[in-house]
Amino acid sequence: DFLEVAYLLIFGELPNKEQLEKFDQDIKAESHVDEEMKKILDGFPKSAHPMGVLSSLTSALVAFNPTSVDVSSEEAMYRSIVRILAKFPVLVAWTMRKKMGLPLDYGDDSLGYVENIHKMMFKRPNKEYTKNKVVIDALDKLLILHADHEQNCSTSTVRIVGSSHAGLFASLSAGISALWGPLHGGANQAVLEMLQAIQEDGGDTKKYMAKAKDKNDPFRLMGFGHRVYKNFDPRARIIKKAADEVLGDLGIEDPILEIAKGLEKEALEDDYFVKRKLYPNVDFYSGIIYRAMGIPVDMFTVMFALGRLPGWIAQWREMRLRKEPIGRPRQVY
Ligand code: ACO
């Protein structure tokens, strides 16, 4: 599951039963977020973009955990890592709950990591929380698929900020800002907004395909293309299947899924996309699942950040353990 994958990425191997148990317990022991943090959250308007809120709260965590910055021993590094793995989901849930006008809540340590995330996000004050296995499994899968992806924009940002020894939380906060942009993690929000716009415009996918190919039109088919994957993003296949499963289980018929499938089919047969090796990427179908789960569209990139957290941590830890020098890209004028 996602927690095992987090362990694998951070420490280089899958945990055995005891190691996993200890990791889980250490995280649970840190799952409290200082109440004063709520005042900071309170200062944001409800209309604030959740990625800005999350980046700010992650940075603010440093003030409440000042010892997390000095990671001169591996033990101190471990403590910073379990702290953020514990507190980050709370910040994610609070960011969404504030947006939705729901009271802020803490997790339930008796639950598994992903189930607890789901509960923290969706528990209604006047309703018993009920677990939906298909939804939790899909969330687990989405988080795993987003967990790491080599030197992309946000990961390189985390490493370069961390290389100044600014501390894990500050480095992550910078990574969240990098992920925010629509050419990177923000694409999952942009995809859904694009699909909604196409639907509202009568569902004419051909019109939008033509726009995407028109060099005088800035429109791009969001969720298509990837700097590295030039022959399909394997994550998109798994997510497409999960979208069918979740929507089927919840009994949702979302016309947007049909528009997405239509666009994919047309693009895969279109010379422009074939020649440029443009295929659906990880973001193309993920938003459809998040929407079915009841997550607001501007929270989608926050879900990406939640999934990417272990990868960012692993890359930061590797960089620190290797005692890499401060990052300083050469610039060619
Ligand atoms: N729609 C239409 N045309 C596209 C698209 C697209 N989504 N993506 C690339 N192209 C075209 C470009 O116009 C260019 O055409 P040209 O050669 O005629 O000038 C060609 O394909 C190559 O495009 P680049 O921008 O040079 O490719 P690059 O590898 O630099 O960019 C990127 C990759 C940023 C992902 C790009 O494909 C894009 O903007 N996609 C849409 C946004 C998106 O989905 N981002 C998420 C990526 S996954 C992630 O970060 C988690």
mmCIF file of C-alpha atoms and ligand atoms in Angstrom:
data_model
loop_
_atom_site.group_PDB
_atom_site.id
_atom_site.type_symbol
_atom_site.label_atom_id
_atom_site.label_comp_id
_atom_site.label_asym_id
_atom_site.label_seq_id
_atom_site.Cartn_x
_atom_site.Cartn_y
_atom_site.Cartn_z
ATOM 1 C CA ASP A 1 0.000 0.000 0.000
ATOM 2 C CA PHE A 2 0.953 3.666 -0.113
ATOM 3 C CA LEU A 3 2.710 3.606 3.249
ATOM 4 C CA GLU A 4 4.842 0.627 2.192
ATOM 5 C CA VAL A 5 5.692 2.409 -1.045
ATOM 6 C CA ALA A 6 6.643 5.499 0.976
ATOM 7 C CA TYR A 7 8.999 3.346 3.045
ATOM 8 C CA LEU A 8 10.433 1.736 -0.076
ATOM 9 C CA LEU A 9 11.151 5.106 -1.678
ATOM 10 C CA ILE A 10 12.605 6.701 1.421
ATOM 11 C CA PHE A 11 14.685 3.813 2.767
ATOM 12 C CA GLY A 12 15.368 1.886 -0.419
ATOM 13 C CA GLU A 13 13.597 -1.379 0.362
ATOM 14 C CA LEU A 14 10.148 -2.610 1.253
ATOM 15 C CA PRO A 15 9.665 -2.905 5.022
ATOM 16 C CA ASN A 16 9.214 -6.203 6.784
ATOM 17 C CA LYS A 17 6.310 -6.534 9.200
ATOM 18 C CA GLU A 18 8.159 -5.123 12.208
ATOM 19 C CA GLN A 19 9.680 -2.254 10.261
ATOM 20 C CA LEU A 20 6.301 -1.314 8.849
ATOM 21 C CA GLU A 21 4.681 -1.523 12.265
ATOM 22 C CA LYS A 22 7.336 0.766 13.763
ATOM 23 C CA PHE A 23 7.097 3.224 10.863
ATOM 24 C CA ASP A 24 3.320 3.334 11.217
ATOM 25 C CA GLN A 25 3.496 3.823 14.999
ATOM 26 C CA ASP A 26 6.174 6.522 14.725
ATOM 27 C CA ILE A 27 4.013 8.396 12.227
ATOM 28 C CA LYS A 28 0.915 8.045 14.379
ATOM 29 C CA ALA A 29 2.818 9.381 17.393
ATOM 30 C CA GLU A 30 3.383 12.620 15.439
ATOM 31 C CA SER A 31 -0.062 13.029 13.907
ATOM 32 C CA HIS A 32 -1.021 16.028 16.008
ATOM 33 C CA VAL A 33 -0.836 19.487 14.468
ATOM 34 C CA ASP A 34 -0.490 22.424 16.846
ATOM 35 C CA GLU A 35 -3.878 24.085 17.424
ATOM 36 C CA GLU A 36 -2.267 27.476 16.771
ATOM 37 C CA MET A 37 -1.875 26.418 13.138
ATOM 38 C CA LYS A 38 -5.636 26.793 12.832
ATOM 39 C CA LYS A 39 -5.256 30.548 13.324
ATOM 40 C CA ILE A 40 -2.976 30.712 10.301
ATOM 41 C CA LEU A 41 -5.451 28.720 8.239
ATOM 42 C CA ASP A 42 -8.191 30.992 9.512
ATOM 43 C CA GLY A 43 -6.444 34.019 8.020
ATOM 44 C CA PHE A 44 -6.940 32.751 4.471
ATOM 45 C CA PRO A 45 -10.080 33.624 2.540
ATOM 46 C CA LYS A 46 -12.183 30.605 1.566
ATOM 47 C CA SER A 47 -11.465 31.473 -2.048
ATOM 48 C CA ALA A 48 -7.687 30.987 -1.581
ATOM 49 C CA HIS A 49 -6.199 28.368 -3.861
ATOM 50 C CA PRO A 50 -5.570 25.232 -1.762
ATOM 51 C CA MET A 51 -2.036 24.856 -3.147
ATOM 52 C CA GLY A 52 -1.090 28.284 -1.804
ATOM 53 C CA VAL A 53 -2.662 27.424 1.538
ATOM 54 C CA LEU A 54 -0.900 24.069 1.699
ATOM 55 C CA SER A 55 2.469 25.524 0.784
ATOM 56 C CA SER A 56 2.076 28.226 3.451
ATOM 57 C CA LEU A 57 0.944 25.791 6.147
ATOM 58 C CA THR A 58 3.814 23.435 5.356
ATOM 59 C CA SER A 59 6.240 26.310 5.734
ATOM 60 C CA ALA A 60 4.494 27.451 8.930
ATOM 61 C CA LEU A 61 5.021 23.986 10.421
ATOM 62 C CA VAL A 62 8.700 24.869 10.821
ATOM 63 C CA ALA A 63 7.812 27.468 13.448
ATOM 64 C CA PHE A 64 5.986 24.837 15.503
ATOM 65 C CA ASN A 65 8.670 22.188 14.994
ATOM 66 C CA PRO A 66 11.933 24.168 15.029
ATOM 67 C CA THR A 67 13.998 21.066 15.781
ATOM 68 C CA SER A 68 12.969 19.608 12.420
ATOM 69 C CA VAL A 69 15.481 21.836 10.596
ATOM 70 C CA ASP A 70 18.742 20.530 12.004
ATOM 71 C CA VAL A 71 19.102 17.042 10.597
ATOM 72 C CA SER A 72 22.760 16.487 11.313
ATOM 73 C CA SER A 73 22.098 12.952 12.577
ATOM 74 C CA GLU A 74 20.156 10.243 10.758
ATOM 75 C CA GLU A 75 17.923 9.957 13.800
ATOM 76 C CA ALA A 76 17.013 13.665 13.557
ATOM 77 C CA MET A 77 16.389 13.201 9.853
ATOM 78 C CA TYR A 78 14.081 10.274 10.575
ATOM 79 C CA ARG A 79 12.128 12.351 13.108
ATOM 80 C CA SER A 80 11.587 15.136 10.546
ATOM 81 C CA ILE A 81 10.430 12.589 7.994
ATOM 82 C CA VAL A 82 7.867 10.852 10.200
ATOM 83 C CA ARG A 83 6.650 14.214 11.452
ATOM 84 C CA ILE A 84 5.826 15.486 8.012
ATOM 85 C CA LEU A 85 4.320 12.172 6.892
ATOM 86 C CA ALA A 86 2.063 12.429 9.938
ATOM 87 C CA LYS A 87 1.122 16.094 9.755
ATOM 88 C CA PHE A 88 0.854 16.663 6.013
ATOM 89 C CA PRO A 89 -2.391 14.677 5.586
ATOM 90 C CA VAL A 90 -3.921 16.716 8.422
ATOM 91 C CA LEU A 91 -2.988 19.935 6.589
ATOM 92 C CA VAL A 92 -4.441 18.549 3.362
ATOM 93 C CA ALA A 93 -7.698 17.632 5.102
ATOM 94 C CA TRP A 94 -7.905 20.986 6.897
ATOM 95 C CA THR A 95 -7.307 22.861 3.644
ATOM 96 C CA MET A 96 -10.234 21.070 2.049
ATOM 97 C CA ARG A 97 -12.522 21.220 5.085
ATOM 98 C CA LYS A 98 -12.062 24.962 5.448
ATOM 99 C CA LYS A 99 -12.960 25.368 1.793
ATOM 100 C CA MET A 100 -16.096 23.294 2.295
ATOM 101 C CA GLY A 101 -17.098 24.977 5.566
ATOM 102 C CA LEU A 102 -16.610 21.801 7.592
ATOM 103 C CA PRO A 103 -15.210 21.746 11.152
ATOM 104 C CA LEU A 104 -11.538 20.845 11.382
ATOM 105 C CA ASP A 105 -10.822 17.414 12.633
ATOM 106 C CA TYR A 106 -7.935 15.145 13.533
ATOM 107 C CA GLY A 107 -7.466 11.682 12.228
ATOM 108 C CA ASP A 108 -8.214 8.369 13.815
ATOM 109 C CA ASP A 109 -5.058 6.463 14.714
ATOM 110 C CA SER A 110 -6.880 3.140 14.607
ATOM 111 C CA LEU A 111 -7.191 3.409 10.814
ATOM 112 C CA GLY A 112 -4.696 2.695 8.067
ATOM 113 C CA TYR A 113 -2.790 5.653 6.564
ATOM 114 C CA VAL A 114 -4.907 6.092 3.426
ATOM 115 C CA GLU A 115 -8.224 5.276 5.058
ATOM 116 C CA ASN A 116 -7.447 7.838 7.738
ATOM 117 C CA ILE A 117 -6.728 10.444 5.061
ATOM 118 C CA HIS A 118 -10.081 9.721 3.471
ATOM 119 C CA LYS A 119 -11.844 9.935 6.802
ATOM 120 C CA MET A 120 -10.127 13.198 7.759
ATOM 121 C CA MET A 121 -11.232 14.721 4.474
ATOM 122 C CA PHE A 122 -14.795 13.509 4.343
ATOM 123 C CA LYS A 123 -16.082 12.823 7.863
ATOM 124 C CA ARG A 124 -19.259 14.825 8.398
ATOM 125 C CA PRO A 125 -19.862 16.156 11.925
ATOM 126 C CA ASN A 126 -23.374 14.660 12.019
ATOM 127 C CA LYS A 127 -22.705 11.371 10.253
ATOM 128 C CA GLU A 128 -20.872 8.163 10.997
ATOM 129 C CA TYR A 129 -17.879 7.685 8.671
ATOM 130 C CA THR A 130 -18.308 4.636 6.462
ATOM 131 C CA LYS A 131 -15.490 3.094 4.510
ATOM 132 C CA ASN A 132 -15.916 2.355 0.802
ATOM 133 C CA LYS A 133 -13.281 -0.201 -0.180
ATOM 134 C CA VAL A 134 -13.347 0.593 -3.901
ATOM 135 C CA VAL A 135 -12.820 4.301 -3.192
ATOM 136 C CA ILE A 136 -10.038 3.707 -0.643
ATOM 137 C CA ASP A 137 -8.300 1.275 -3.018
ATOM 138 C CA ALA A 138 -8.504 3.801 -5.846
ATOM 139 C CA LEU A 139 -7.119 6.538 -3.601
ATOM 140 C CA ASP A 140 -4.296 4.227 -2.510
ATOM 141 C CA LYS A 141 -3.541 3.477 -6.160
ATOM 142 C CA LEU A 142 -3.596 7.162 -7.150
ATOM 143 C CA LEU A 143 -1.232 8.094 -4.327
ATOM 144 C CA ILE A 144 1.162 5.263 -5.233
ATOM 145 C CA LEU A 145 1.158 6.254 -8.908
ATOM 146 C CA HIS A 146 2.052 9.827 -7.992
ATOM 147 C CA ALA A 147 4.669 8.920 -5.377
ATOM 148 C CA ASP A 148 7.854 9.641 -7.299
ATOM 149 C CA HIS A 149 8.923 10.523 -10.805
ATOM 150 C CA GLU A 150 12.622 11.417 -10.963
ATOM 151 C CA GLN A 151 13.819 14.987 -11.612
ATOM 152 C CA ASN A 152 10.611 16.719 -12.547
ATOM 153 C CA CYS A 153 10.085 20.434 -11.827
ATOM 154 C CA SER A 154 8.871 20.093 -8.213
ATOM 155 C CA THR A 155 11.310 17.362 -7.196
ATOM 156 C CA SER A 156 14.287 19.285 -8.509
ATOM 157 C CA THR A 157 12.946 22.285 -6.602
ATOM 158 C CA VAL A 158 12.806 20.304 -3.348
ATOM 159 C CA ARG A 159 16.377 19.113 -3.875
ATOM 160 C CA ILE A 160 17.753 22.508 -4.774
ATOM 161 C CA VAL A 161 16.060 24.288 -1.871
ATOM 162 C CA GLY A 162 17.123 21.483 0.465
ATOM 163 C CA SER A 163 20.690 21.767 -0.785
ATOM 164 C CA SER A 164 20.986 25.070 1.102
ATOM 165 C CA HIS A 165 20.094 23.099 4.284
ATOM 166 C CA ALA A 166 16.874 25.099 4.590
ATOM 167 C CA GLY A 167 15.179 22.087 6.185
ATOM 168 C CA LEU A 168 12.735 19.480 4.951
ATOM 169 C CA PHE A 169 9.487 21.365 5.533
ATOM 170 C CA ALA A 170 10.711 24.556 3.805
ATOM 171 C CA SER A 171 11.987 22.475 0.867
ATOM 172 C CA LEU A 172 8.640 20.714 0.563
ATOM 173 C CA SER A 173 6.794 24.016 0.712
ATOM 174 C CA ALA A 174 8.819 25.181 -2.305
ATOM 175 C CA GLY A 175 8.110 21.888 -4.089
ATOM 176 C CA ILE A 176 4.377 22.408 -3.562
ATOM 177 C CA SER A 177 4.631 25.825 -5.236
ATOM 178 C CA ALA A 178 6.455 24.261 -8.185
ATOM 179 C CA LEU A 179 3.837 21.540 -8.508
ATOM 180 C CA TRP A 180 1.045 24.123 -8.536
ATOM 181 C CA GLY A 181 1.604 25.257 -12.143
ATOM 182 C CA PRO A 182 -0.673 23.966 -14.922
ATOM 183 C CA LEU A 183 2.243 22.572 -16.936
ATOM 184 C CA HIS A 184 3.088 20.325 -13.985
ATOM 185 C CA GLY A 185 0.768 19.008 -11.220
ATOM 186 C CA GLY A 186 -1.740 21.783 -11.836
ATOM 187 C CA ALA A 187 -2.599 19.973 -15.061
ATOM 188 C CA ASN A 188 -5.056 17.704 -13.208
ATOM 189 C CA GLN A 189 -7.176 20.749 -12.326
ATOM 190 C CA ALA A 190 -6.692 22.202 -15.803
ATOM 191 C CA VAL A 191 -7.840 18.917 -17.421
ATOM 192 C CA LEU A 192 -11.099 18.871 -15.551
ATOM 193 C CA GLU A 193 -11.772 22.529 -16.247
ATOM 194 C CA MET A 194 -11.049 21.874 -19.916
ATOM 195 C CA LEU A 195 -13.383 18.876 -20.018
ATOM 196 C CA GLN A 196 -16.108 20.890 -18.288
ATOM 197 C CA ALA A 197 -15.652 23.735 -20.774
ATOM 198 C CA ILE A 198 -15.939 21.279 -23.685
ATOM 199 C CA GLN A 199 -19.083 19.808 -22.175
ATOM 200 C CA GLU A 200 -20.659 23.233 -21.643
ATOM 201 C CA ASP A 201 -19.776 24.113 -25.213
ATOM 202 C CA GLY A 202 -21.843 21.198 -26.530
ATOM 203 C CA GLY A 203 -19.263 18.401 -26.254
ATOM 204 C CA ASP A 204 -17.688 19.051 -29.667
ATOM 205 C CA THR A 205 -14.303 17.365 -29.153
ATOM 206 C CA LYS A 206 -13.281 17.937 -32.797
ATOM 207 C CA LYS A 207 -13.436 21.699 -32.285
ATOM 208 C CA TYR A 208 -11.007 21.444 -29.354
ATOM 209 C CA MET A 209 -8.727 19.060 -31.180
ATOM 210 C CA ALA A 210 -8.487 21.651 -33.943
ATOM 211 C CA LYS A 211 -7.744 24.387 -31.400
ATOM 212 C CA ALA A 212 -4.976 22.260 -29.830
ATOM 213 C CA LYS A 213 -3.334 21.836 -33.230
ATOM 214 C CA ASP A 214 -3.681 25.494 -34.261
ATOM 215 C CA LYS A 215 -0.322 27.211 -33.728
ATOM 216 C CA ASN A 216 -2.075 30.591 -33.469
ATOM 217 C CA ASP A 217 -4.245 29.357 -30.615
ATOM 218 C CA PRO A 218 -2.600 29.077 -27.175
ATOM 219 C CA PHE A 219 -4.977 26.219 -26.248
ATOM 220 C CA ARG A 220 -3.250 22.925 -25.440
ATOM 221 C CA LEU A 221 -4.900 19.625 -24.776
ATOM 222 C CA MET A 222 -4.298 19.477 -21.040
ATOM 223 C CA GLY A 223 -3.317 16.073 -19.685
ATOM 224 C CA PHE A 224 -1.567 15.270 -22.950
ATOM 225 C CA GLY A 225 2.140 15.100 -23.575
ATOM 226 C CA HIS A 226 5.061 14.455 -21.290
ATOM 227 C CA ARG A 227 8.679 15.523 -21.285
ATOM 228 C CA VAL A 228 9.855 11.939 -20.728
ATOM 229 C CA TYR A 229 7.066 9.590 -21.857
ATOM 230 C CA LYS A 230 7.024 9.629 -25.619
ATOM 231 C CA ASN A 231 5.164 6.336 -26.029
ATOM 232 C CA PHE A 232 2.353 6.500 -23.451
ATOM 233 C CA ASP A 233 2.394 7.321 -19.762
ATOM 234 C CA PRO A 234 1.804 3.915 -18.130
ATOM 235 C CA ARG A 235 0.138 5.580 -15.154
ATOM 236 C CA ALA A 236 -2.668 6.884 -17.374
ATOM 237 C CA ARG A 237 -3.728 3.337 -18.308
ATOM 238 C CA ILE A 238 -4.082 2.255 -14.673
ATOM 239 C CA ILE A 239 -5.905 5.435 -13.710
ATOM 240 C CA LYS A 240 -8.334 5.129 -16.613
ATOM 241 C CA LYS A 241 -9.264 1.644 -15.408
ATOM 242 C CA ALA A 242 -9.617 2.867 -11.819
ATOM 243 C CA ALA A 243 -11.894 5.687 -13.032
ATOM 244 C CA ASP A 244 -14.223 3.114 -14.584
ATOM 245 C CA GLU A 245 -14.215 1.076 -11.356
ATOM 246 C CA VAL A 246 -14.904 3.995 -9.021
ATOM 247 C CA LEU A 247 -17.622 5.540 -11.154
ATOM 248 C CA GLY A 248 -19.182 2.083 -11.582
ATOM 249 C CA ASP A 249 -19.142 1.406 -7.850
ATOM 250 C CA LEU A 250 -20.588 4.798 -6.976
ATOM 251 C CA GLY A 251 -23.181 4.517 -9.743
ATOM 252 C CA ILE A 252 -22.031 7.750 -11.343
ATOM 253 C CA GLU A 253 -22.432 8.350 -15.047
ATOM 254 C CA ASP A 254 -20.159 11.273 -15.729
ATOM 255 C CA PRO A 255 -20.438 12.627 -19.278
ATOM 256 C CA ILE A 256 -16.996 14.129 -18.781
ATOM 257 C CA LEU A 257 -15.461 10.630 -18.699
ATOM 258 C CA GLU A 258 -16.980 9.974 -22.103
ATOM 259 C CA ILE A 259 -15.600 13.267 -23.437
ATOM 260 C CA ALA A 260 -12.154 12.337 -22.092
ATOM 261 C CA LYS A 261 -12.274 8.900 -23.721
ATOM 262 C CA GLY A 262 -13.443 10.497 -26.965
ATOM 263 C CA LEU A 263 -10.578 12.989 -26.940
ATOM 264 C CA GLU A 264 -8.063 10.244 -26.232
ATOM 265 C CA LYS A 265 -9.367 8.134 -29.101
ATOM 266 C CA GLU A 266 -9.258 11.030 -31.546
ATOM 267 C CA ALA A 267 -5.787 12.099 -30.442
ATOM 268 C CA LEU A 268 -4.356 8.597 -30.747
ATOM 269 C CA GLU A 269 -5.526 8.512 -34.371
ATOM 270 C CA ASP A 270 -4.493 12.061 -35.203
ATOM 271 C CA ASP A 271 -1.333 12.781 -37.165
ATOM 272 C CA TYR A 272 -0.434 15.880 -35.135
ATOM 273 C CA PHE A 273 -0.471 13.969 -31.835
ATOM 274 C CA VAL A 274 1.052 10.776 -33.259
ATOM 275 C CA LYS A 275 3.945 12.657 -34.879
ATOM 276 C CA ARG A 276 4.732 14.585 -31.707
ATOM 277 C CA LYS A 277 4.275 11.482 -29.561
ATOM 278 C CA LEU A 278 1.616 13.101 -27.398
ATOM 279 C CA TYR A 279 -0.287 10.625 -25.239
ATOM 280 C CA PRO A 280 -2.501 10.981 -22.157
ATOM 281 C CA ASN A 281 -0.408 11.573 -19.052
ATOM 282 C CA VAL A 282 -1.000 10.821 -15.365
ATOM 283 C CA ASP A 283 -3.296 13.831 -15.034
ATOM 284 C CA PHE A 284 -5.721 13.031 -17.822
ATOM 285 C CA TYR A 285 -8.057 10.714 -15.895
ATOM 286 C CA SER A 286 -7.142 11.317 -12.246
ATOM 287 C CA GLY A 287 -9.427 14.348 -11.872
ATOM 288 C CA ILE A 288 -12.423 12.318 -12.958
ATOM 289 C CA ILE A 289 -11.879 9.972 -10.007
ATOM 290 C CA TYR A 290 -11.276 12.833 -7.572
ATOM 291 C CA ARG A 291 -14.456 14.524 -8.772
ATOM 292 C CA ALA A 292 -16.435 11.302 -8.282
ATOM 293 C CA MET A 293 -15.049 11.088 -4.734
ATOM 294 C CA GLY A 294 -16.407 14.577 -4.009
ATOM 295 C CA ILE A 295 -13.105 16.445 -3.977
ATOM 296 C CA PRO A 296 -13.362 20.074 -5.225
ATOM 297 C CA VAL A 297 -11.555 20.711 -8.508
ATOM 298 C CA ASP A 298 -8.995 23.117 -7.074
ATOM 299 C CA MET A 299 -8.021 20.466 -4.488
ATOM 300 C CA PHE A 300 -6.867 18.038 -7.185
ATOM 301 C CA THR A 301 -3.286 19.294 -7.225
ATOM 302 C CA VAL A 302 -3.205 19.049 -3.439
ATOM 303 C CA MET A 303 -3.979 15.342 -3.855
ATOM 304 C CA PHE A 304 -1.048 15.125 -6.243
ATOM 305 C CA ALA A 305 1.178 16.762 -3.608
ATOM 306 C CA LEU A 306 -0.018 14.255 -1.029
ATOM 307 C CA GLY A 307 0.982 11.402 -3.310
ATOM 308 C CA ARG A 308 4.309 12.986 -4.271
ATOM 309 C CA LEU A 309 5.288 13.599 -0.631
ATOM 310 C CA PRO A 310 7.287 10.357 -0.126
ATOM 311 C CA GLY A 311 9.154 10.882 -3.392
ATOM 312 C CA TRP A 312 10.106 14.428 -2.452
ATOM 313 C CA ILE A 313 11.224 13.208 0.982
ATOM 314 C CA ALA A 314 13.245 10.354 -0.500
ATOM 315 C CA GLN A 315 15.008 12.664 -2.955
ATOM 316 C CA TRP A 316 15.714 15.229 -0.240
ATOM 317 C CA ARG A 317 17.060 12.526 2.100
ATOM 318 C CA GLU A 318 19.277 11.069 -0.599
ATOM 319 C CA MET A 319 20.627 14.542 -1.384
ATOM 320 C CA ARG A 320 21.402 15.230 2.282
ATOM 321 C CA LEU A 321 22.924 11.802 2.978
ATOM 322 C CA ARG A 322 25.178 12.157 -0.044
ATOM 323 C CA LYS A 323 26.266 15.505 1.380
ATOM 324 C CA GLU A 324 25.640 17.139 -1.968
ATOM 325 C CA PRO A 325 26.922 20.698 -2.304
ATOM 326 C CA ILE A 326 24.547 23.613 -2.607
ATOM 327 C CA GLY A 327 22.732 23.566 -5.936
ATOM 328 C CA ARG A 328 23.782 26.196 -8.423
ATOM 329 C CA PRO A 329 22.730 25.592 -12.042
ATOM 330 C CA ARG A 330 25.055 27.201 -14.566
ATOM 331 C CA GLN A 331 23.398 29.766 -16.735
ATOM 332 C CA VAL A 332 24.324 30.218 -20.387
ATOM 333 C CA TYR A 333 23.566 33.711 -21.734
HETATM 334 N N1 ACO B 1 -1.492 19.876 -26.763
HETATM 335 C C1 ACO B 1 -1.138 20.284 -28.004
HETATM 336 N N2 ACO B 1 0.125 20.332 -28.448
HETATM 337 C C2 ACO B 1 1.094 19.957 -27.602
HETATM 338 C C3 ACO B 1 0.804 19.527 -26.286
HETATM 339 C C4 ACO B 1 -0.542 19.486 -25.886
HETATM 340 N N3 ACO B 1 -0.862 19.082 -24.651
HETATM 341 N N4 ACO B 1 1.964 19.219 -25.659
HETATM 342 C C5 ACO B 1 2.933 19.451 -26.537
HETATM 343 N N5 ACO B 1 2.422 19.892 -27.717
HETATM 344 C C6 ACO B 1 3.163 20.198 -28.946
HETATM 345 C C7 ACO B 1 3.924 21.514 -28.836
HETATM 346 O O1 ACO B 1 3.148 22.595 -29.299
HETATM 347 C C8 ACO B 1 5.130 21.239 -29.712
HETATM 348 O O2 ACO B 1 4.720 21.336 -31.048
HETATM 349 P P1 ACO B 1 5.782 21.885 -32.175
HETATM 350 O O3 ACO B 1 6.908 20.892 -32.177
HETATM 351 O O4 ACO B 1 5.006 21.926 -33.429
HETATM 352 O O5 ACO B 1 6.217 23.247 -31.697
HETATM 353 C C9 ACO B 1 5.438 19.761 -29.441
HETATM 354 O O6 ACO B 1 4.169 19.188 -29.084
HETATM 355 C C10 ACO B 1 6.432 19.524 -28.329
HETATM 356 O O7 ACO B 1 5.977 20.229 -27.173
HETATM 357 P P2 ACO B 1 6.896 20.766 -26.014
HETATM 358 O O8 ACO B 1 6.162 21.800 -25.251
HETATM 359 O O9 ACO B 1 8.223 21.173 -26.616
HETATM 360 O O10 ACO B 1 7.112 19.462 -25.158
HETATM 361 P P3 ACO B 1 7.730 19.419 -23.707
HETATM 362 O O11 ACO B 1 8.281 18.056 -23.541
HETATM 363 O O12 ACO B 1 8.589 20.592 -23.473
HETATM 364 O O13 ACO B 1 6.440 19.634 -22.774
HETATM 365 C C11 ACO B 1 4.538 19.248 -21.458
HETATM 366 C C12 ACO B 1 5.832 18.647 -22.058
HETATM 367 C C13 ACO B 1 4.868 20.536 -20.681
HETATM 368 C C14 ACO B 1 3.953 18.226 -20.501
HETATM 369 C C15 ACO B 1 3.575 19.563 -22.621
HETATM 370 O O14 ACO B 1 3.284 18.381 -23.333
HETATM 371 C C16 ACO B 1 2.273 20.209 -22.123
HETATM 372 O O15 ACO B 1 2.215 21.428 -21.969
HETATM 373 N N6 ACO B 1 1.201 19.368 -21.858
HETATM 374 C C17 ACO B 1 -0.034 19.888 -21.326
HETATM 375 C C18 ACO B 1 0.104 20.133 -19.829
HETATM 376 C C19 ACO B 1 0.168 18.835 -19.027
HETATM 377 O O16 ACO B 1 -0.627 17.929 -19.213
HETATM 378 N N7 ACO B 1 1.111 18.793 -18.048
HETATM 379 C C20 ACO B 1 1.271 17.655 -17.152
HETATM 380 C C21 ACO B 1 2.499 16.874 -17.474
HETATM 381 S S1 ACO B 1 2.636 15.470 -16.392
HETATM 382 C C22 ACO B 1 3.160 16.133 -14.951
HETATM 383 O O17 ACO B 1 3.837 17.112 -14.864
HETATM 384 C C23 ACO B 1 2.702 15.522 -13.752
#
